[in-house]
Amino acid sequence: LKAIINVPPAHYRSKASVTYPIGDHESPIGFVRLSEPIDFGTNLLDQLKQALITAGIGAVILAIIFGLWNSNRIASPIKSLAATSAQMEGGKLSVRANLKTGGEIGALGDQFNQMADNLQATIKQLEDERDSLRRFIADASHELRTPITALKNFNTLLQGPAASDPDAQNEFLLESQIQIERLAWITANLLDLSRMDAGLLELDLAEHDLCEIIESSATPFETLADEKGISMNIQLPENPVKITADRPRLEMAIGNLLDNAIKFSTENGEIRVILENDQECITLKVCDIGQGISPDDLPNIFERFYRGRVHNVEGSGLGLSIVKSVVEAHGGTVDVESIPGEGTTFRLVWECPNLDSYEKRNHVTRDAGN
Ligand code: ADP
């Protein structure tokens, strides 16, 4: 059979079978077809199966490798986030996640860092408040201890050595009275200040002419200024300046500024109180040509109980914190400029958005609010 099919025409031959014509090649009477045994197909199927299994295993291995790589890509930034948050939980608030990845995970990292920034700022603020509260309590107890100790001493003296001396008794009673008034003043103002700062103090607001408030604030200080030979020069606009205010409190704030201006002025000095009212704001300046404030003291003078270091003038250190709280409660701001040896200017400003319009402000009659 091999000999018969030795030279078969190419088109009669395939890989699996050979077909040979019987008789004339041009018009054969039949064909003989010789095929590979059935094993051939089976082999082919086996080969195919093998190839499929190999491809399947390859695909599975690839899928596993890709899955591992992908899960590692997602898990490692999350692990890093978890490690950062564990460090933060341990008190290290300055650490930040460094994910070095984009997309949603990167955005998550950015958000985490933003949250950490806010948290750190809030905790810093709370710590500052806690420190200032501690300072405040220490200062307040020190301030209250002084008059209480004085009262205790007067009491002992009145019961002992001064019991039979009417002049000494009178003197100690008078001193006791001064200390009691000081105690009452400090406690009342401290309470007011705390309420004002917490927004719990209800201001008794009404419409007033600020010019009148300034004039009535200055009246009690005229004698004091005269005694020191200090001239008080008050410059007010021609028209009334309408403002909605708690009059006694605003008078107290302006009074505190005038009191300081007199206290810290040298003899024969000058104090100027200038009120300006324009389209943008109302500005009240209290200027003196006194000893001024040292740059070291300047940032602290509005703190409760803070007193400048270089003078020995009486005071509680509460005056300016009252000014600040009152002015801010009235929607204004207060700032200070001072040159040691030359003088000091306190500036109270009420910006227009916190006020009625300029026209309305000017159309109040002089006796408004009285
Ligand atoms: P007190 O006057 O009772 O000490 P204040 O709160 O009114 O407390 O003032 C705080 C500090 O600010 C003062 O102790 C003083 O050092 C400084 N100060 C305030 N006003 C003036 C001023 N006009 N000139 C110089 N120093 C001033």
GROMACS .gro file of C-alpha atoms and ligand atoms in nm:
model
  397
    1LEU     CA    1   0.000   0.000   0.000
    2LYS     CA    2   0.291   0.230   0.074
    3ALA     CA    3   0.412   0.165  -0.283
    4ILE     CA    4   0.076   0.253  -0.433
    5ILE     CA    5   0.060   0.578  -0.251
    6ASN     CA    6   0.420   0.651  -0.305
    7VAL     CA    7   0.366   0.950  -0.529
    8PRO     CA    8   0.013   1.061  -0.469
    9PRO     CA    9  -0.112   1.380  -0.621
   10ALA     CA   10  -0.073   1.651  -0.363
   11HIS     CA   11  -0.439   1.745  -0.354
   12TYR     CA   12  -0.539   1.386  -0.256
   13ARG     CA   13  -0.336   1.389   0.051
   14SER     CA   14  -0.408   1.534   0.391
   15LYS     CA   15  -0.242   1.490   0.725
   16ALA     CA   16  -0.497   1.236   0.844
   17SER     CA   17  -0.573   1.037   0.519
   18VAL     CA   18  -0.461   0.962   0.166
   19THR     CA   19  -0.707   0.914  -0.121
   20TYR     CA   20  -0.593   0.728  -0.434
   21PRO     CA   21  -0.796   0.699  -0.754
   22ILE     CA   22  -0.866   0.353  -0.903
   23GLY     CA   23  -0.831   0.326  -1.275
   24ASP     CA   24  -0.771   0.620  -1.498
   25HIS     CA   25  -0.659   0.920  -1.303
   26GLU     CA   26  -0.871   1.146  -1.517
   27SER     CA   27  -1.185   0.942  -1.482
   28PRO     CA   28  -1.131   0.701  -1.193
   29ILE     CA   29  -1.381   0.430  -1.126
   30GLY     CA   30  -1.335   0.470  -0.759
   31PHE     CA   31  -1.098   0.570  -0.488
   32VAL     CA   32  -0.907   0.404  -0.219
   33ARG     CA   33  -0.884   0.607   0.094
   34LEU     CA   34  -0.633   0.521   0.357
   35SER     CA   35  -0.676   0.692   0.691
   36GLU     CA   36  -0.471   0.705   1.007
   37PRO     CA   37  -0.627   0.498   1.272
   38ILE     CA   38  -0.873   0.668   1.509
   39ASP     CA   39  -0.576   0.728   1.742
   40PHE     CA   40  -0.481   1.026   1.538
   41GLY     CA   41  -0.798   1.219   1.636
   42THR     CA   42  -0.753   1.108   1.994
   43ASN     CA   43  -0.398   1.237   1.993
   44LEU     CA   44  -0.512   1.559   1.850
   45LEU     CA   45  -0.773   1.589   2.122
   46ASP     CA   46  -0.514   1.504   2.384
   47GLN     CA   47  -0.282   1.765   2.253
   48LEU     CA   48  -0.564   2.015   2.253
   49LYS     CA   49  -0.656   1.919   2.608
   50GLN     CA   50  -0.295   1.957   2.714
   51ALA     CA   51  -0.271   2.294   2.556
   52LEU     CA   52  -0.594   2.400   2.723
   53ILE     CA   53  -0.476   2.275   3.064
   54THR     CA   54  -0.142   2.451   3.024
   55ALA     CA   55  -0.315   2.772   2.917
   56GLY     CA   56  -0.560   2.737   3.210
   57ILE     CA   57  -0.283   2.685   3.465
   58GLY     CA   58  -0.091   2.977   3.315
   59ALA     CA   59  -0.401   3.194   3.337
   60VAL     CA   60  -0.461   3.092   3.698
   61ILE     CA   61  -0.097   3.163   3.791
   62LEU     CA   62  -0.115   3.498   3.615
   63ALA     CA   63  -0.445   3.578   3.789
   64ILE     CA   64  -0.292   3.487   4.127
   65ILE     CA   65   0.018   3.698   4.062
   66PHE     CA   66  -0.195   3.990   3.943
   67GLY     CA   67  -0.434   3.951   4.237
   68LEU     CA   68  -0.147   3.947   4.485
   69TRP     CA   69   0.015   4.249   4.324
   70ASN     CA   70  -0.316   4.435   4.315
   71SER     CA   71  -0.416   4.351   4.669
   72ASN     CA   72  -0.068   4.454   4.787
   73ARG     CA   73  -0.105   4.780   4.594
   74ILE     CA   74  -0.432   4.853   4.779
   75ALA     CA   75  -0.339   4.704   5.115
   76SER     CA   76   0.001   4.870   5.165
   77PRO     CA   77  -0.130   5.231   5.167
   78ILE     CA   78  -0.412   5.122   5.396
   79LYS     CA   79  -0.155   4.954   5.625
   80SER     CA   80   0.047   5.274   5.617
   81LEU     CA   81  -0.268   5.474   5.708
   82ALA     CA   82  -0.339   5.236   5.994
   83ALA     CA   83   0.021   5.270   6.118
   84THR     CA   84  -0.001   5.651   6.101
   85SER     CA   85  -0.329   5.659   6.289
   86ALA     CA   86  -0.182   5.424   6.553
   87GLN     CA   87   0.109   5.667   6.598
   88MET     CA   88  -0.137   5.954   6.632
   89GLU     CA   89  -0.336   5.758   6.886
   90GLY     CA   90  -0.013   5.722   7.081
   91GLY     CA   91   0.011   6.101   7.103
   92LYS     CA   92   0.237   6.176   6.804
   93LEU     CA   93   0.007   6.427   6.638
   94SER     CA   94   0.262   6.560   6.392
   95VAL     CA   95   0.292   6.238   6.186
   96ARG     CA   96   0.126   6.231   5.846
   97ALA     CA   97   0.044   5.958   5.594
   98ASN     CA   98   0.283   5.950   5.298
   99LEU     CA   99   0.100   5.722   5.054
  100LYS     CA  100   0.273   5.816   4.728
  101THR     CA  101  -0.025   5.694   4.532
  102GLY     CA  102  -0.292   5.861   4.328
  103GLY     CA  103  -0.655   5.778   4.267
  104GLU     CA  104  -0.907   5.713   4.539
  105ILE     CA  105  -0.651   5.579   4.787
  106GLY     CA  106  -0.438   5.891   4.735
  107ALA     CA  107  -0.746   6.109   4.791
  108LEU     CA  108  -0.819   5.913   5.109
  109GLY     CA  109  -0.463   5.982   5.228
  110ASP     CA  110  -0.498   6.354   5.154
  111GLN     CA  111  -0.825   6.364   5.345
  112PHE     CA  112  -0.666   6.178   5.635
  113ASN     CA  113  -0.379   6.430   5.646
  114GLN     CA  114  -0.626   6.720   5.629
  115MET     CA  115  -0.819   6.570   5.919
  116ALA     CA  116  -0.492   6.525   6.113
  117ASP     CA  117  -0.403   6.894   6.051
  118ASN     CA  118  -0.742   7.005   6.184
  119LEU     CA  119  -0.716   6.773   6.481
  120GLN     CA  120  -0.368   6.900   6.566
  121ALA     CA  121  -0.482   7.265   6.538
  122THR     CA  122  -0.789   7.201   6.755
  123ILE     CA  123  -0.586   7.023   7.022
  124LYS     CA  124  -0.330   7.306   7.019
  125GLN     CA  125  -0.614   7.555   7.065
  126LEU     CA  126  -0.759   7.353   7.353
  127GLU     CA  127  -0.416   7.329   7.514
  128ASP     CA  128  -0.369   7.706   7.484
  129GLU     CA  129  -0.712   7.762   7.637
  130ARG     CA  130  -0.633   7.520   7.917
  131ASP     CA  131  -0.303   7.700   7.988
  132SER     CA  132  -0.469   8.041   7.987
  133LEU     CA  133  -0.744   7.909   8.216
  134ARG     CA  134  -0.480   7.780   8.457
  135ARG     CA  135  -0.302   8.115   8.444
  136PHE     CA  136  -0.632   8.292   8.496
  137ILE     CA  137  -0.719   8.082   8.802
  138ALA     CA  138  -0.372   8.139   8.948
  139ASP     CA  139  -0.393   8.515   8.883
  140ALA     CA  140  -0.751   8.541   9.011
  141SER     CA  141  -0.671   8.360   9.333
  142HIS     CA  142  -0.362   8.577   9.379
  143GLU     CA  143  -0.568   8.893   9.317
  144LEU     CA  144  -0.836   8.782   9.562
  145ARG     CA  145  -0.587   8.664   9.822
  146THR     CA  146  -0.435   9.012   9.867
  147PRO     CA  147  -0.752   9.191   9.992
  148ILE     CA  148  -0.862   8.884  10.188
  149THR     CA  149  -0.526   8.870  10.369
  150ALA     CA  150  -0.549   9.246  10.440
  151LEU     CA  151  -0.902   9.203  10.579
  152LYS     CA  152  -0.785   8.916  10.801
  153ASN     CA  153  -0.501   9.130  10.937
  154PHE     CA  154  -0.729   9.428  11.004
  155ASN     CA  155  -0.970   9.199  11.182
  156THR     CA  156  -0.693   9.059  11.405
  157LEU     CA  157  -0.568   9.411  11.481
  158LEU     CA  158  -0.920   9.537  11.555
  159GLN     CA  159  -0.973   9.253  11.801
  160GLY     CA  160  -0.626   9.289  11.956
  161PRO     CA  161  -0.388   9.586  11.971
  162ALA     CA  162  -0.635   9.839  11.817
  163ALA     CA  163  -0.932   9.736  12.032
  164SER     CA  164  -0.885  10.026  12.268
  165ASP     CA  165  -0.763  10.284  12.018
  166PRO     CA  166  -1.057  10.458  11.841
  167ASP     CA  167  -0.831  10.631  11.586
  168ALA     CA  168  -0.665  10.303  11.486
  169GLN     CA  169  -1.006  10.137  11.476
  170ASN     CA  170  -1.136  10.405  11.238
  171GLU     CA  171  -0.833  10.373  11.018
  172PHE     CA  172  -0.858   9.992  10.996
  173LEU     CA  173  -1.232  10.007  10.931
  174LEU     CA  174  -1.172  10.254  10.649
  175GLU     CA  175  -0.897  10.033  10.505
  176SER     CA  176  -1.126   9.731  10.539
  177GLN     CA  177  -1.395   9.918  10.351
  178ILE     CA  178  -1.151   9.990  10.065
  179GLN     CA  179  -1.045   9.624  10.049
  180ILE     CA  180  -1.409   9.506  10.054
  181GLU     CA  181  -1.491   9.743   9.766
  182ARG     CA  182  -1.188   9.613   9.577
  183LEU     CA  183  -1.303   9.256   9.632
  184ALA     CA  184  -1.654   9.342   9.518
  185TRP     CA  185  -1.516   9.522   9.210
  186ILE     CA  186  -1.290   9.234   9.109
  187THR     CA  187  -1.551   8.963   9.159
  188ALA     CA  188  -1.825   9.159   8.979
  189ASN     CA  189  -1.598   9.235   8.684
  190LEU     CA  190  -1.461   8.884   8.664
  191LEU     CA  191  -1.810   8.746   8.650
  192ASP     CA  192  -1.907   8.999   8.383
  193LEU     CA  193  -1.596   8.923   8.180
  194SER     CA  194  -1.655   8.547   8.188
  195ARG     CA  195  -2.018   8.592   8.089
  196MET     CA  196  -1.926   8.831   7.811
  197ASP     CA  197  -1.658   8.600   7.673
  198ALA     CA  198  -1.898   8.305   7.683
  199GLY     CA  199  -2.163   8.517   7.508
  200LEU     CA  200  -2.392   8.472   7.808
  201LEU     CA  201  -2.413   8.834   7.911
  202GLU     CA  202  -2.721   9.004   7.776
  203LEU     CA  203  -2.635   9.360   7.685
  204ASP     CA  204  -2.900   9.618   7.761
  205LEU     CA  205  -2.891   9.766   7.411
  206ALA     CA  206  -3.052  10.092   7.307
  207GLU     CA  207  -2.981  10.363   7.053
  208HIS     CA  208  -2.744  10.630   7.186
  209ASP     CA  209  -2.535  10.920   7.067
  210LEU     CA  210  -2.172  10.811   7.109
  211CYS     CA  211  -2.070  11.176   7.162
  212GLU     CA  212  -2.283  11.186   7.475
  213ILE     CA  213  -2.147  10.855   7.599
  214ILE     CA  214  -1.793  10.991   7.561
  215GLU     CA  215  -1.875  11.314   7.742
  216SER     CA  216  -2.041  11.135   8.033
  217SER     CA  217  -1.751  10.885   8.051
  218ALA     CA  218  -1.500  11.168   8.076
  219THR     CA  219  -1.678  11.373   8.346
  220PRO     CA  220  -1.568  11.162   8.647
  221PHE     CA  221  -1.203  11.190   8.536
  222GLU     CA  222  -1.189  11.568   8.498
  223THR     CA  223  -1.095  11.632   8.862
  224LEU     CA  224  -0.831  11.358   8.859
  225ALA     CA  225  -0.679  11.500   8.540
  226ASP     CA  226  -0.687  11.856   8.688
  227GLU     CA  227  -0.507  11.739   8.998
  228LYS     CA  228  -0.223  11.605   8.785
  229GLY     CA  229  -0.224  11.915   8.564
  230ILE     CA  230  -0.327  11.705   8.265
  231SER     CA  231  -0.543  11.867   8.001
  232MET     CA  232  -0.823  11.661   7.851
  233ASN     CA  233  -0.902  11.758   7.496
  234ILE     CA  234  -1.220  11.597   7.355
  235GLN     CA  235  -1.283  11.634   6.981
  236LEU     CA  236  -1.630  11.524   6.868
  237PRO     CA  237  -1.800  11.555   6.529
  238GLU     CA  238  -2.067  11.821   6.491
  239ASN     CA  239  -2.344  11.573   6.425
  240PRO     CA  240  -2.449  11.308   6.672
  241VAL     CA  241  -2.306  10.960   6.609
  242LYS     CA  242  -2.575  10.702   6.657
  243ILE     CA  243  -2.473  10.367   6.801
  244THR     CA  244  -2.666  10.078   6.952
  245ALA     CA  245  -2.501  10.015   7.285
  246ASP     CA  246  -2.526   9.911   7.646
  247ARG     CA  247  -2.448  10.259   7.771
  248PRO     CA  248  -2.313  10.187   8.123
  249ARG     CA  249  -2.082   9.917   7.988
  250LEU     CA  250  -1.949  10.130   7.704
  251GLU     CA  251  -1.898  10.418   7.950
  252MET     CA  252  -1.704  10.182   8.172
  253ALA     CA  253  -1.479  10.075   7.882
  254ILE     CA  254  -1.406  10.434   7.777
  255GLY     CA  255  -1.358  10.524   8.145
  256ASN     CA  256  -1.095  10.249   8.179
  257LEU     CA  257  -0.900  10.394   7.886
  258LEU     CA  258  -0.917  10.745   8.035
  259ASP     CA  259  -0.818  10.613   8.378
  260ASN     CA  260  -0.510  10.447   8.227
  261ALA     CA  261  -0.427  10.752   8.019
  262ILE     CA  262  -0.424  10.964   8.337
  263LYS     CA  263  -0.245  10.699   8.545
  264PHE     CA  264   0.035  10.654   8.294
  265SER     CA  265   0.071  11.021   8.197
  266THR     CA  266   0.338  11.241   8.343
  267GLU     CA  267   0.234  11.561   8.523
  268ASN     CA  268   0.116  11.837   8.289
  269GLY     CA  269   0.058  11.594   8.009
  270GLU     CA  270  -0.225  11.594   7.758
  271ILE     CA  271  -0.495  11.345   7.676
  272ARG     CA  272  -0.686  11.365   7.350
  273VAL     CA  273  -1.012  11.186   7.283
  274ILE     CA  274  -1.101  11.198   6.915
  275LEU     CA  275  -1.422  11.061   6.762
  276GLU     CA  276  -1.448  11.027   6.384
  277ASN     CA  277  -1.749  10.910   6.188
  278ASP     CA  278  -1.726  10.845   5.815
  279GLN     CA  279  -1.881  10.626   5.547
  280GLU     CA  280  -1.668  10.327   5.646
  281CYS     CA  281  -1.652  10.325   6.023
  282ILE     CA  282  -1.671  10.498   6.356
  283THR     CA  283  -1.330  10.545   6.518
  284LEU     CA  284  -1.265  10.652   6.873
  285LYS     CA  285  -0.904  10.730   6.972
  286VAL     CA  286  -0.778  10.786   7.323
  287CYS     CA  287  -0.425  10.927   7.303
  288ASP     CA  288  -0.183  11.025   7.574
  289ILE     CA  289   0.173  11.151   7.575
  290GLY     CA  290   0.265  10.947   7.879
  291GLN     CA  291   0.530  10.685   7.944
  292GLY     CA  292   0.415  10.447   7.671
  293ILE     CA  293   0.416  10.068   7.675
  294SER     CA  294   0.727   9.856   7.624
  295PRO     CA  295   0.724   9.623   7.321
  296ASP     CA  296   0.756   9.328   7.564
  297ASP     CA  297   0.431   9.423   7.739
  298LEU     CA  298   0.237   9.530   7.431
  299PRO     CA  299   0.118   9.185   7.312
  300ASN     CA  300  -0.011   9.097   7.659
  301ILE     CA  301  -0.184   9.407   7.790
  302PHE     CA  302  -0.535   9.288   7.695
  303GLU     CA  303  -0.493   8.967   7.898
  304ARG     CA  304  -0.671   8.945   8.229
  305PHE     CA  305  -0.459   9.047   8.526
  306TYR     CA  306  -0.167   9.146   8.306
  307ARG     CA  307   0.021   9.447   8.437
  308GLY     CA  308   0.314   9.619   8.278
  309ARG     CA  309   0.648   9.544   8.438
  310VAL     CA  310   0.818   9.882   8.448
  311HIS     CA  311   0.584  10.094   8.659
  312ASN     CA  312   0.451  10.076   9.010
  313VAL     CA  313   0.108  10.227   8.952
  314GLU     CA  314  -0.188  10.068   9.133
  315GLY     CA  315  -0.409   9.848   8.923
  316SER     CA  316  -0.579   9.513   8.887
  317GLY     CA  317  -0.477   9.429   8.532
  318LEU     CA  318  -0.844   9.387   8.440
  319GLY     CA  319  -0.912   9.730   8.286
  320LEU     CA  320  -0.806   9.657   7.929
  321SER     CA  321  -0.956   9.308   7.917
  322ILE     CA  322  -1.287   9.471   8.011
  323VAL     CA  323  -1.237   9.729   7.731
  324LYS     CA  324  -1.170   9.453   7.478
  325SER     CA  325  -1.462   9.233   7.584
  326VAL     CA  326  -1.709   9.525   7.593
  327VAL     CA  327  -1.602   9.665   7.256
  328GLU     CA  328  -1.610   9.322   7.092
  329ALA     CA  329  -1.951   9.249   7.246
  330HIS     CA  330  -2.063   9.571   7.070
  331GLY     CA  331  -1.930   9.447   6.734
  332GLY     CA  332  -1.615   9.660   6.739
  333THR     CA  333  -1.241   9.604   6.762
  334VAL     CA  334  -0.970   9.759   6.974
  335ASP     CA  335  -0.601   9.804   6.902
  336VAL     CA  336  -0.311   9.995   7.044
  337GLU     CA  337  -0.003  10.180   6.926
  338SER     CA  338   0.258  10.289   7.170
  339ILE     CA  339   0.608  10.430   7.172
  340PRO     CA  340   0.790  10.406   7.505
  341GLY     CA  341   0.863  10.755   7.636
  342GLU     CA  342   0.634  10.919   7.380
  343GLY     CA  343   0.281  10.798   7.449
  344THR     CA  344   0.002  10.560   7.368
  345THR     CA  345  -0.304  10.559   7.143
  346PHE     CA  346  -0.593  10.316   7.188
  347ARG     CA  347  -0.821  10.289   6.886
  348LEU     CA  348  -1.177  10.157   6.903
  349VAL     CA  349  -1.329  10.086   6.561
  350TRP     CA  350  -1.682   9.992   6.457
  351GLU     CA  351  -1.688   9.895   6.090
  352CYS     CA  352  -1.988   9.980   5.876
  353PRO     CA  353  -2.129   9.628   5.832
  354ASN     CA  354  -2.185   9.623   6.210
  355LEU     CA  355  -2.355   9.960   6.203
  356ASP     CA  356  -2.653  10.132   6.052
  357SER     CA  357  -2.583  10.331   5.737
  358TYR     CA  358  -2.385  10.652   5.767
  359GLU     CA  359  -2.695  10.861   5.691
  360LYS     CA  360  -2.900  10.681   5.953
  361ARG     CA  361  -2.620  10.713   6.204
  362ASN     CA  362  -2.616  11.089   6.155
  363HIS     CA  363  -2.987  11.139   6.181
  364VAL     CA  364  -3.015  11.081   6.551
  365THR     CA  365  -3.107  11.378   6.761
  366ARG     CA  366  -2.864  11.493   7.028
  367ASP     CA  367  -3.085  11.372   7.313
  368ALA     CA  368  -3.144  11.025   7.166
  369GLY     CA  369  -3.117  10.746   7.417
  370ASN     CA  370  -3.135  10.968   7.721
  371ADP     P1  371  -0.415   9.812   8.514
  371ADP     O1  372  -0.417   9.949   8.456
  371ADP     O2  373  -0.513   9.792   8.620
  371ADP     O3  374  -0.277   9.764   8.548
  371ADP     P2  375  -0.504   9.739   8.254
  371ADP     O4  376  -0.560   9.612   8.203
  371ADP     O5  377  -0.589   9.859   8.243
  371ADP     O6  378  -0.462   9.711   8.403
  371ADP     O7  379  -0.369   9.768   8.181
  371ADP     C1  380  -0.273   9.665   8.167
  371ADP     C2  381  -0.134   9.723   8.150
  371ADP     O8  382  -0.125   9.793   8.027
  371ADP     C3  383  -0.099   9.827   8.254
  371ADP     O9  384  -0.051   9.766   8.371
  371ADP     C4  385   0.005   9.909   8.183
  371ADP    O10  386   0.131   9.846   8.189
  371ADP     C5  387  -0.039   9.905   8.037
  371ADP     N1  388  -0.113  10.027   7.998
  371ADP     C6  389  -0.245  10.037   7.977
  371ADP     N2  390  -0.280  10.160   7.935
  371ADP     C7  391  -0.164  10.230   7.929
  371ADP     C8  392  -0.131  10.365   7.891
  371ADP     N3  393  -0.223  10.452   7.851
  371ADP     N4  394  -0.001  10.401   7.896
  371ADP     C9  395   0.095  10.314   7.933
  371ADP     N5  396   0.070  10.185   7.971
  371ADP    C10  397  -0.058  10.144   7.968
   0.00000   0.00000   0.00000
